[in-house]
Amino acid sequence: MGHKEDLLEGAKRCLLEKGYGRTTARDIVAASGTNLASIGYHYGSKDALLQQAFLALTEEWGEQVSVPDGPEGAVPPPADPYERFRAMWAQLIGAAEASRPVWKLQTEVVTRLDDDEKLREAIKEPQREGRLGIAEGMLGIDPAAAPEKARVAGLLLQAMATGVMIQWMVDPDTAPSAEDLTAGLKVLMGEDS
């Protein structure tokens, strides 16, 4: 790896360990084995590097909770929509503990958006893309073939994922399971579970 990649990896480690607001340029340099001048040369500023590192971490999280790949590619989701919904949430919830540092970081970043317009602008488009990615990764909806379906499914999944993960961060013992969410969906759809 070159300095640019080393800086990005070092910044990702710092974000997960120290958080967005407490990570300094010197922390990144120490974690990456590079030098202060490299940050400006490759990213322009510490803030630009942190934004890239944050986006890379959230993209990596999305890949972790996507539909698993089998020997022939993506494993097709179950045909029954309720079983598909349950399986999707089982995968996301199964990654909850490992995802905790990323969700902690995301929560911190959200609290900074009112005071950091550059950060807000930097994450707008990746958030839109993330909605489509979560619809494709968790439900197998191809955004190119069904853009509106992917958009609305992504909006719902993103809203639910945020709520579910925050509940897991607060109290894993009472946070919803995949079965709880599926039973709740059946109630909302007018079907008793």
mmCIF file with all atom_site columns, C-alpha atoms in Angstrom:
data_model
loop_
_atom_site.group_PDB
_atom_site.id
_atom_site.type_symbol
_atom_site.label_atom_id
_atom_site.label_alt_id
_atom_site.label_comp_id
_atom_site.label_asym_id
_atom_site.label_entity_id
_atom_site.label_seq_id
_atom_site.pdbx_PDB_ins_code
_atom_site.Cartn_x
_atom_site.Cartn_y
_atom_site.Cartn_z
_atom_site.occupancy
_atom_site.B_iso_or_equiv
_atom_site.pdbx_formal_charge
_atom_site.auth_seq_id
_atom_site.auth_comp_id
_atom_site.auth_asym_id
_atom_site.auth_atom_id
_atom_site.pdbx_PDB_model_num
ATOM 1   C CA . MET A 1 1   ? 0.000   0.000   0.000   1.00 0.00 ? 1   MET A CA 1
ATOM 2   C CA . GLY A 1 2   ? 1.058   3.584   -0.612  1.00 0.00 ? 2   GLY A CA 1
ATOM 3   C CA . HIS A 1 3   ? 0.703   6.548   1.694   1.00 0.00 ? 3   HIS A CA 1
ATOM 4   C CA . LYS A 1 4   ? -2.790  7.376   0.427   1.00 0.00 ? 4   LYS A CA 1
ATOM 5   C CA . GLU A 1 5   ? -4.128  3.903   1.264   1.00 0.00 ? 5   GLU A CA 1
ATOM 6   C CA . ASP A 1 6   ? -2.192  3.810   4.535   1.00 0.00 ? 6   ASP A CA 1
ATOM 7   C CA . LEU A 1 7   ? -3.735  7.121   5.559   1.00 0.00 ? 7   LEU A CA 1
ATOM 8   C CA . LEU A 1 8   ? -7.233  5.888   4.758   1.00 0.00 ? 8   LEU A CA 1
ATOM 9   C CA . GLU A 1 9   ? -6.743  2.681   6.750   1.00 0.00 ? 9   GLU A CA 1
ATOM 10  C CA . GLY A 1 10  ? -5.210  4.616   9.648   1.00 0.00 ? 10  GLY A CA 1
ATOM 11  C CA . ALA A 1 11  ? -8.089  7.100   9.610   1.00 0.00 ? 11  ALA A CA 1
ATOM 12  C CA . LYS A 1 12  ? -10.626 4.258   9.640   1.00 0.00 ? 12  LYS A CA 1
ATOM 13  C CA . ARG A 1 13  ? -8.946  2.699   12.684  1.00 0.00 ? 13  ARG A CA 1
ATOM 14  C CA . CYS A 1 14  ? -8.867  6.067   14.461  1.00 0.00 ? 14  CYS A CA 1
ATOM 15  C CA . LEU A 1 15  ? -12.533 6.735   13.726  1.00 0.00 ? 15  LEU A CA 1
ATOM 16  C CA . LEU A 1 16  ? -13.547 3.386   15.180  1.00 0.00 ? 16  LEU A CA 1
ATOM 17  C CA . GLU A 1 17  ? -11.316 3.758   18.242  1.00 0.00 ? 17  GLU A CA 1
ATOM 18  C CA . LYS A 1 18  ? -11.525 7.489   19.013  1.00 0.00 ? 18  LYS A CA 1
ATOM 19  C CA . GLY A 1 19  ? -14.555 8.776   17.132  1.00 0.00 ? 19  GLY A CA 1
ATOM 20  C CA . TYR A 1 20  ? -14.886 11.584  14.610  1.00 0.00 ? 20  TYR A CA 1
ATOM 21  C CA . GLY A 1 21  ? -14.448 14.567  16.906  1.00 0.00 ? 21  GLY A CA 1
ATOM 22  C CA . ARG A 1 22  ? -11.502 13.231  18.884  1.00 0.00 ? 22  ARG A CA 1
ATOM 23  C CA . THR A 1 23  ? -9.390  12.010  15.967  1.00 0.00 ? 23  THR A CA 1
ATOM 24  C CA . THR A 1 24  ? -6.469  14.323  15.251  1.00 0.00 ? 24  THR A CA 1
ATOM 25  C CA . ALA A 1 25  ? -4.157  14.491  12.263  1.00 0.00 ? 25  ALA A CA 1
ATOM 26  C CA . ARG A 1 26  ? -1.352  13.264  14.532  1.00 0.00 ? 26  ARG A CA 1
ATOM 27  C CA . ASP A 1 27  ? -3.473  10.244  15.516  1.00 0.00 ? 27  ASP A CA 1
ATOM 28  C CA . ILE A 1 28  ? -3.950  9.362   11.854  1.00 0.00 ? 28  ILE A CA 1
ATOM 29  C CA . VAL A 1 29  ? -0.244  9.754   11.132  1.00 0.00 ? 29  VAL A CA 1
ATOM 30  C CA . ALA A 1 30  ? 0.641   7.515   14.078  1.00 0.00 ? 30  ALA A CA 1
ATOM 31  C CA . ALA A 1 31  ? -1.901  4.868   13.027  1.00 0.00 ? 31  ALA A CA 1
ATOM 32  C CA . SER A 1 32  ? -0.820  4.943   9.386   1.00 0.00 ? 32  SER A CA 1
ATOM 33  C CA . GLY A 1 33  ? 2.941   5.230   9.734   1.00 0.00 ? 33  GLY A CA 1
ATOM 34  C CA . THR A 1 34  ? 2.971   8.205   7.370   1.00 0.00 ? 34  THR A CA 1
ATOM 35  C CA . ASN A 1 35  ? 3.617   11.928  7.928   1.00 0.00 ? 35  ASN A CA 1
ATOM 36  C CA . LEU A 1 36  ? 1.496   15.054  8.355   1.00 0.00 ? 36  LEU A CA 1
ATOM 37  C CA . ALA A 1 37  ? 2.321   16.383  4.895   1.00 0.00 ? 37  ALA A CA 1
ATOM 38  C CA . SER A 1 38  ? 0.843   13.232  3.335   1.00 0.00 ? 38  SER A CA 1
ATOM 39  C CA . ILE A 1 39  ? -2.644  14.142  4.563   1.00 0.00 ? 39  ILE A CA 1
ATOM 40  C CA . GLY A 1 40  ? -2.632  17.460  2.704   1.00 0.00 ? 40  GLY A CA 1
ATOM 41  C CA . TYR A 1 41  ? -0.974  16.001  -0.367  1.00 0.00 ? 41  TYR A CA 1
ATOM 42  C CA . HIS A 1 42  ? -3.376  13.064  -0.783  1.00 0.00 ? 42  HIS A CA 1
ATOM 43  C CA . TYR A 1 43  ? -6.645  14.365  0.721   1.00 0.00 ? 43  TYR A CA 1
ATOM 44  C CA . GLY A 1 44  ? -6.332  18.130  1.010   1.00 0.00 ? 44  GLY A CA 1
ATOM 45  C CA . SER A 1 45  ? -7.224  18.185  4.708   1.00 0.00 ? 45  SER A CA 1
ATOM 46  C CA . LYS A 1 46  ? -7.779  16.007  7.749   1.00 0.00 ? 46  LYS A CA 1
ATOM 47  C CA . ASP A 1 47  ? -11.528 16.609  7.448   1.00 0.00 ? 47  ASP A CA 1
ATOM 48  C CA . ALA A 1 48  ? -11.610 15.417  3.843   1.00 0.00 ? 48  ALA A CA 1
ATOM 49  C CA . LEU A 1 49  ? -9.682  12.296  4.856   1.00 0.00 ? 49  LEU A CA 1
ATOM 50  C CA . LEU A 1 50  ? -12.053 11.625  7.763   1.00 0.00 ? 50  LEU A CA 1
ATOM 51  C CA . GLN A 1 51  ? -15.037 11.992  5.441   1.00 0.00 ? 51  GLN A CA 1
ATOM 52  C CA . GLN A 1 52  ? -13.544 9.436   3.036   1.00 0.00 ? 52  GLN A CA 1
ATOM 53  C CA . ALA A 1 53  ? -12.734 7.077   5.893   1.00 0.00 ? 53  ALA A CA 1
ATOM 54  C CA . PHE A 1 54  ? -16.259 7.376   7.306   1.00 0.00 ? 54  PHE A CA 1
ATOM 55  C CA . LEU A 1 55  ? -17.802 6.653   3.908   1.00 0.00 ? 55  LEU A CA 1
ATOM 56  C CA . ALA A 1 56  ? -15.483 3.672   3.410   1.00 0.00 ? 56  ALA A CA 1
ATOM 57  C CA . LEU A 1 57  ? -16.491 2.244   6.802   1.00 0.00 ? 57  LEU A CA 1
ATOM 58  C CA . THR A 1 58  ? -20.204 2.555   6.061   1.00 0.00 ? 58  THR A CA 1
ATOM 59  C CA . GLU A 1 59  ? -19.716 0.977   2.634   1.00 0.00 ? 59  GLU A CA 1
ATOM 60  C CA . GLU A 1 60  ? -17.836 -1.928  4.212   1.00 0.00 ? 60  GLU A CA 1
ATOM 61  C CA . TRP A 1 61  ? -20.694 -2.367  6.698   1.00 0.00 ? 61  TRP A CA 1
ATOM 62  C CA . GLY A 1 62  ? -23.148 -2.518  3.794   1.00 0.00 ? 62  GLY A CA 1
ATOM 63  C CA . GLU A 1 63  ? -21.123 -5.252  2.158   1.00 0.00 ? 63  GLU A CA 1
ATOM 64  C CA . GLN A 1 64  ? -21.084 -7.238  5.413   1.00 0.00 ? 64  GLN A CA 1
ATOM 65  C CA . VAL A 1 65  ? -24.874 -7.304  5.681   1.00 0.00 ? 65  VAL A CA 1
ATOM 66  C CA . SER A 1 66  ? -25.639 -7.904  2.000   1.00 0.00 ? 66  SER A CA 1
ATOM 67  C CA . VAL A 1 67  ? -27.152 -11.085 0.641   1.00 0.00 ? 67  VAL A CA 1
ATOM 68  C CA . PRO A 1 68  ? -24.483 -13.760 1.097   1.00 0.00 ? 68  PRO A CA 1
ATOM 69  C CA . ASP A 1 69  ? -22.764 -15.113 -1.977  1.00 0.00 ? 69  ASP A CA 1
ATOM 70  C CA . GLY A 1 70  ? -22.789 -18.779 -2.788  1.00 0.00 ? 70  GLY A CA 1
ATOM 71  C CA . PRO A 1 71  ? -20.623 -20.635 -5.297  1.00 0.00 ? 71  PRO A CA 1
ATOM 72  C CA . GLU A 1 72  ? -22.756 -19.358 -8.186  1.00 0.00 ? 72  GLU A CA 1
ATOM 73  C CA . GLY A 1 73  ? -23.024 -15.748 -6.937  1.00 0.00 ? 73  GLY A CA 1
ATOM 74  C CA . ALA A 1 74  ? -25.701 -14.157 -4.756  1.00 0.00 ? 74  ALA A CA 1
ATOM 75  C CA . VAL A 1 75  ? -27.895 -16.650 -2.943  1.00 0.00 ? 75  VAL A CA 1
ATOM 76  C CA . PRO A 1 76  ? -31.490 -15.983 -4.034  1.00 0.00 ? 76  PRO A CA 1
ATOM 77  C CA . PRO A 1 77  ? -33.756 -14.772 -1.233  1.00 0.00 ? 77  PRO A CA 1
ATOM 78  C CA . PRO A 1 78  ? -36.568 -17.055 -0.042  1.00 0.00 ? 78  PRO A CA 1
ATOM 79  C CA . ALA A 1 79  ? -39.716 -16.847 -2.173  1.00 0.00 ? 79  ALA A CA 1
ATOM 80  C CA . ASP A 1 80  ? -42.058 -16.210 0.784   1.00 0.00 ? 80  ASP A CA 1
ATOM 81  C CA . PRO A 1 81  ? -41.940 -12.443 1.452   1.00 0.00 ? 81  PRO A CA 1
ATOM 82  C CA . TYR A 1 82  ? -42.183 -12.865 5.237   1.00 0.00 ? 82  TYR A CA 1
ATOM 83  C CA . GLU A 1 83  ? -39.372 -15.422 5.265   1.00 0.00 ? 83  GLU A CA 1
ATOM 84  C CA . ARG A 1 84  ? -37.311 -13.139 3.018   1.00 0.00 ? 84  ARG A CA 1
ATOM 85  C CA . PHE A 1 85  ? -37.932 -10.261 5.467   1.00 0.00 ? 85  PHE A CA 1
ATOM 86  C CA . ARG A 1 86  ? -36.996 -12.466 8.451   1.00 0.00 ? 86  ARG A CA 1
ATOM 87  C CA . ALA A 1 87  ? -33.824 -13.758 6.780   1.00 0.00 ? 87  ALA A CA 1
ATOM 88  C CA . MET A 1 88  ? -32.746 -10.253 5.830   1.00 0.00 ? 88  MET A CA 1
ATOM 89  C CA . TRP A 1 89  ? -33.143 -8.990  9.401   1.00 0.00 ? 89  TRP A CA 1
ATOM 90  C CA . ALA A 1 90  ? -31.500 -12.086 10.855  1.00 0.00 ? 90  ALA A CA 1
ATOM 91  C CA . GLN A 1 91  ? -28.416 -11.248 8.793   1.00 0.00 ? 91  GLN A CA 1
ATOM 92  C CA . LEU A 1 92  ? -28.366 -7.589  9.859   1.00 0.00 ? 92  LEU A CA 1
ATOM 93  C CA . ILE A 1 93  ? -29.053 -8.341  13.528  1.00 0.00 ? 93  ILE A CA 1
ATOM 94  C CA . GLY A 1 94  ? -26.525 -11.161 13.477  1.00 0.00 ? 94  GLY A CA 1
ATOM 95  C CA . ALA A 1 95  ? -23.908 -8.546  12.628  1.00 0.00 ? 95  ALA A CA 1
ATOM 96  C CA . ALA A 1 96  ? -25.111 -6.108  15.331  1.00 0.00 ? 96  ALA A CA 1
ATOM 97  C CA . GLU A 1 97  ? -22.337 -6.648  17.838  1.00 0.00 ? 97  GLU A CA 1
ATOM 98  C CA . ALA A 1 98  ? -19.589 -6.563  15.226  1.00 0.00 ? 98  ALA A CA 1
ATOM 99  C CA . SER A 1 99  ? -21.234 -3.455  13.700  1.00 0.00 ? 99  SER A CA 1
ATOM 100 C CA . ARG A 1 100 ? -21.439 -1.592  17.008  1.00 0.00 ? 100 ARG A CA 1
ATOM 101 C CA . PRO A 1 101 ? -18.329 0.605   16.427  1.00 0.00 ? 101 PRO A CA 1
ATOM 102 C CA . VAL A 1 102 ? -19.611 1.668   13.000  1.00 0.00 ? 102 VAL A CA 1
ATOM 103 C CA . TRP A 1 103 ? -23.059 2.518   14.371  1.00 0.00 ? 103 TRP A CA 1
ATOM 104 C CA . LYS A 1 104 ? -21.529 4.427   17.267  1.00 0.00 ? 104 LYS A CA 1
ATOM 105 C CA . LEU A 1 105 ? -19.541 6.424   14.728  1.00 0.00 ? 105 LEU A CA 1
ATOM 106 C CA . GLN A 1 106 ? -22.604 7.004   12.542  1.00 0.00 ? 106 GLN A CA 1
ATOM 107 C CA . THR A 1 107 ? -24.524 8.305   15.541  1.00 0.00 ? 107 THR A CA 1
ATOM 108 C CA . GLU A 1 108 ? -21.703 10.742  16.328  1.00 0.00 ? 108 GLU A CA 1
ATOM 109 C CA . VAL A 1 109 ? -21.530 11.922  12.717  1.00 0.00 ? 109 VAL A CA 1
ATOM 110 C CA . VAL A 1 110 ? -25.277 12.621  12.635  1.00 0.00 ? 110 VAL A CA 1
ATOM 111 C CA . THR A 1 111 ? -24.930 14.860  15.703  1.00 0.00 ? 111 THR A CA 1
ATOM 112 C CA . ARG A 1 112 ? -22.282 16.916  13.859  1.00 0.00 ? 112 ARG A CA 1
ATOM 113 C CA . LEU A 1 113 ? -24.291 17.628  10.703  1.00 0.00 ? 113 LEU A CA 1
ATOM 114 C CA . ASP A 1 114 ? -25.959 20.841  11.886  1.00 0.00 ? 114 ASP A CA 1
ATOM 115 C CA . ASP A 1 115 ? -22.534 22.387  12.487  1.00 0.00 ? 115 ASP A CA 1
ATOM 116 C CA . ASP A 1 116 ? -20.594 20.907  9.568   1.00 0.00 ? 116 ASP A CA 1
ATOM 117 C CA . GLU A 1 117 ? -22.111 21.698  6.183   1.00 0.00 ? 117 GLU A CA 1
ATOM 118 C CA . LYS A 1 118 ? -19.158 20.140  4.309   1.00 0.00 ? 118 LYS A CA 1
ATOM 119 C CA . LEU A 1 119 ? -19.700 16.856  6.115   1.00 0.00 ? 119 LEU A CA 1
ATOM 120 C CA . ARG A 1 120 ? -23.439 16.990  5.384   1.00 0.00 ? 120 ARG A CA 1
ATOM 121 C CA . GLU A 1 121 ? -22.757 17.595  1.699   1.00 0.00 ? 121 GLU A CA 1
ATOM 122 C CA . ALA A 1 122 ? -20.131 14.842  1.603   1.00 0.00 ? 122 ALA A CA 1
ATOM 123 C CA . ILE A 1 123 ? -22.542 12.175  2.845   1.00 0.00 ? 123 ILE A CA 1
ATOM 124 C CA . LYS A 1 124 ? -25.740 13.156  0.974   1.00 0.00 ? 124 LYS A CA 1
ATOM 125 C CA . GLU A 1 125 ? -25.008 11.314  -2.263  1.00 0.00 ? 125 GLU A CA 1
ATOM 126 C CA . PRO A 1 126 ? -23.442 8.250   -0.599  1.00 0.00 ? 126 PRO A CA 1
ATOM 127 C CA . GLN A 1 127 ? -26.560 8.044   1.590   1.00 0.00 ? 127 GLN A CA 1
ATOM 128 C CA . ARG A 1 128 ? -28.759 8.035   -1.517  1.00 0.00 ? 128 ARG A CA 1
ATOM 129 C CA . GLU A 1 129 ? -26.540 5.393   -3.096  1.00 0.00 ? 129 GLU A CA 1
ATOM 130 C CA . GLY A 1 130 ? -26.598 3.431   0.164   1.00 0.00 ? 130 GLY A CA 1
ATOM 131 C CA . ARG A 1 131 ? -30.389 3.248   0.022   1.00 0.00 ? 131 ARG A CA 1
ATOM 132 C CA . LEU A 1 132 ? -30.188 1.631   -3.390  1.00 0.00 ? 132 LEU A CA 1
ATOM 133 C CA . GLY A 1 133 ? -27.361 -0.602  -2.234  1.00 0.00 ? 133 GLY A CA 1
ATOM 134 C CA . ILE A 1 134 ? -29.271 -1.829  0.800   1.00 0.00 ? 134 ILE A CA 1
ATOM 135 C CA . ALA A 1 135 ? -32.298 -2.608  -1.386  1.00 0.00 ? 135 ALA A CA 1
ATOM 136 C CA . GLU A 1 136 ? -30.100 -4.563  -3.764  1.00 0.00 ? 136 GLU A CA 1
ATOM 137 C CA . GLY A 1 137 ? -27.933 -6.197  -1.116  1.00 0.00 ? 137 GLY A CA 1
ATOM 138 C CA . MET A 1 138 ? -30.691 -7.168  1.301   1.00 0.00 ? 138 MET A CA 1
ATOM 139 C CA . LEU A 1 139 ? -33.611 -7.760  -1.065  1.00 0.00 ? 139 LEU A CA 1
ATOM 140 C CA . GLY A 1 140 ? -31.961 -8.425  -4.407  1.00 0.00 ? 140 GLY A CA 1
ATOM 141 C CA . ILE A 1 141 ? -33.750 -5.488  -6.106  1.00 0.00 ? 141 ILE A CA 1
ATOM 142 C CA . ASP A 1 142 ? -31.718 -4.259  -9.075  1.00 0.00 ? 142 ASP A CA 1
ATOM 143 C CA . PRO A 1 143 ? -31.824 -0.424  -8.992  1.00 0.00 ? 143 PRO A CA 1
ATOM 144 C CA . ALA A 1 144 ? -31.172 -0.255  -12.737 1.00 0.00 ? 144 ALA A CA 1
ATOM 145 C CA . ALA A 1 145 ? -34.136 -2.526  -13.536 1.00 0.00 ? 145 ALA A CA 1
ATOM 146 C CA . ALA A 1 146 ? -36.557 -1.146  -10.921 1.00 0.00 ? 146 ALA A CA 1
ATOM 147 C CA . PRO A 1 147 ? -35.286 2.271   -9.764  1.00 0.00 ? 147 PRO A CA 1
ATOM 148 C CA . GLU A 1 148 ? -38.423 3.424   -7.941  1.00 0.00 ? 148 GLU A CA 1
ATOM 149 C CA . LYS A 1 149 ? -38.926 0.070   -6.246  1.00 0.00 ? 149 LYS A CA 1
ATOM 150 C CA . ALA A 1 150 ? -35.292 0.098   -5.098  1.00 0.00 ? 150 ALA A CA 1
ATOM 151 C CA . ARG A 1 151 ? -35.593 3.712   -3.919  1.00 0.00 ? 151 ARG A CA 1
ATOM 152 C CA . VAL A 1 152 ? -38.667 3.209   -1.739  1.00 0.00 ? 152 VAL A CA 1
ATOM 153 C CA . ALA A 1 153 ? -37.485 -0.155  -0.417  1.00 0.00 ? 153 ALA A CA 1
ATOM 154 C CA . GLY A 1 154 ? -34.118 1.429   0.390   1.00 0.00 ? 154 GLY A CA 1
ATOM 155 C CA . LEU A 1 155 ? -35.772 4.322   2.222   1.00 0.00 ? 155 LEU A CA 1
ATOM 156 C CA . LEU A 1 156 ? -37.741 1.914   4.402   1.00 0.00 ? 156 LEU A CA 1
ATOM 157 C CA . LEU A 1 157 ? -34.815 -0.432  5.033   1.00 0.00 ? 157 LEU A CA 1
ATOM 158 C CA . GLN A 1 158 ? -32.471 2.424   5.900   1.00 0.00 ? 158 GLN A CA 1
ATOM 159 C CA . ALA A 1 159 ? -34.972 3.897   8.363   1.00 0.00 ? 159 ALA A CA 1
ATOM 160 C CA . MET A 1 160 ? -35.602 0.503   9.947   1.00 0.00 ? 160 MET A CA 1
ATOM 161 C CA . ALA A 1 161 ? -31.907 -0.412  10.105  1.00 0.00 ? 161 ALA A CA 1
ATOM 162 C CA . THR A 1 162 ? -31.115 2.809   11.937  1.00 0.00 ? 162 THR A CA 1
ATOM 163 C CA . GLY A 1 163 ? -33.893 2.251   14.472  1.00 0.00 ? 163 GLY A CA 1
ATOM 164 C CA . VAL A 1 164 ? -33.087 -1.410  15.008  1.00 0.00 ? 164 VAL A CA 1
ATOM 165 C CA . MET A 1 165 ? -29.367 -0.793  15.445  1.00 0.00 ? 165 MET A CA 1
ATOM 166 C CA . ILE A 1 166 ? -29.936 2.038   17.926  1.00 0.00 ? 166 ILE A CA 1
ATOM 167 C CA . GLN A 1 167 ? -32.170 -0.271  19.958  1.00 0.00 ? 167 GLN A CA 1
ATOM 168 C CA . TRP A 1 168 ? -29.373 -2.880  19.910  1.00 0.00 ? 168 TRP A CA 1
ATOM 169 C CA . MET A 1 169 ? -26.872 -0.260  21.084  1.00 0.00 ? 169 MET A CA 1
ATOM 170 C CA . VAL A 1 170 ? -29.131 0.815   23.966  1.00 0.00 ? 170 VAL A CA 1
ATOM 171 C CA . ASP A 1 171 ? -30.297 -2.584  25.199  1.00 0.00 ? 171 ASP A CA 1
ATOM 172 C CA . PRO A 1 172 ? -29.428 -5.752  23.294  1.00 0.00 ? 172 PRO A CA 1
ATOM 173 C CA . ASP A 1 173 ? -31.537 -7.826  25.703  1.00 0.00 ? 173 ASP A CA 1
ATOM 174 C CA . THR A 1 174 ? -34.801 -6.189  24.612  1.00 0.00 ? 174 THR A CA 1
ATOM 175 C CA . ALA A 1 175 ? -33.865 -5.140  21.074  1.00 0.00 ? 175 ALA A CA 1
ATOM 176 C CA . PRO A 1 176 ? -35.966 -6.707  18.322  1.00 0.00 ? 176 PRO A CA 1
ATOM 177 C CA . SER A 1 177 ? -35.061 -10.046 16.820  1.00 0.00 ? 177 SER A CA 1
ATOM 178 C CA . ALA A 1 178 ? -35.706 -10.937 13.199  1.00 0.00 ? 178 ALA A CA 1
ATOM 179 C CA . GLU A 1 179 ? -38.705 -12.927 14.402  1.00 0.00 ? 179 GLU A CA 1
ATOM 180 C CA . ASP A 1 180 ? -40.037 -9.918  16.362  1.00 0.00 ? 180 ASP A CA 1
ATOM 181 C CA . LEU A 1 181 ? -39.759 -7.688  13.302  1.00 0.00 ? 181 LEU A CA 1
ATOM 182 C CA . THR A 1 182 ? -41.466 -10.278 11.098  1.00 0.00 ? 182 THR A CA 1
ATOM 183 C CA . ALA A 1 183 ? -44.309 -10.694 13.602  1.00 0.00 ? 183 ALA A CA 1
ATOM 184 C CA . GLY A 1 184 ? -44.641 -6.897  13.772  1.00 0.00 ? 184 GLY A CA 1
ATOM 185 C CA . LEU A 1 185 ? -44.800 -6.671  9.991   1.00 0.00 ? 185 LEU A CA 1
ATOM 186 C CA . LYS A 1 186 ? -47.566 -9.280  9.931   1.00 0.00 ? 186 LYS A CA 1
ATOM 187 C CA . VAL A 1 187 ? -49.531 -7.232  12.481  1.00 0.00 ? 187 VAL A CA 1
ATOM 188 C CA . LEU A 1 188 ? -49.067 -4.080  10.375  1.00 0.00 ? 188 LEU A CA 1
ATOM 189 C CA . MET A 1 189 ? -50.230 -5.971  7.303   1.00 0.00 ? 189 MET A CA 1
ATOM 190 C CA . GLY A 1 190 ? -53.367 -7.081  9.148   1.00 0.00 ? 190 GLY A CA 1
ATOM 191 C CA . GLU A 1 191 ? -52.255 -10.663 9.695   1.00 0.00 ? 191 GLU A CA 1
ATOM 192 C CA . ASP A 1 192 ? -52.049 -12.035 13.217  1.00 0.00 ? 192 ASP A CA 1
ATOM 193 C CA . SER A 1 193 ? -48.749 -13.707 13.981  1.00 0.00 ? 193 SER A CA 1
#
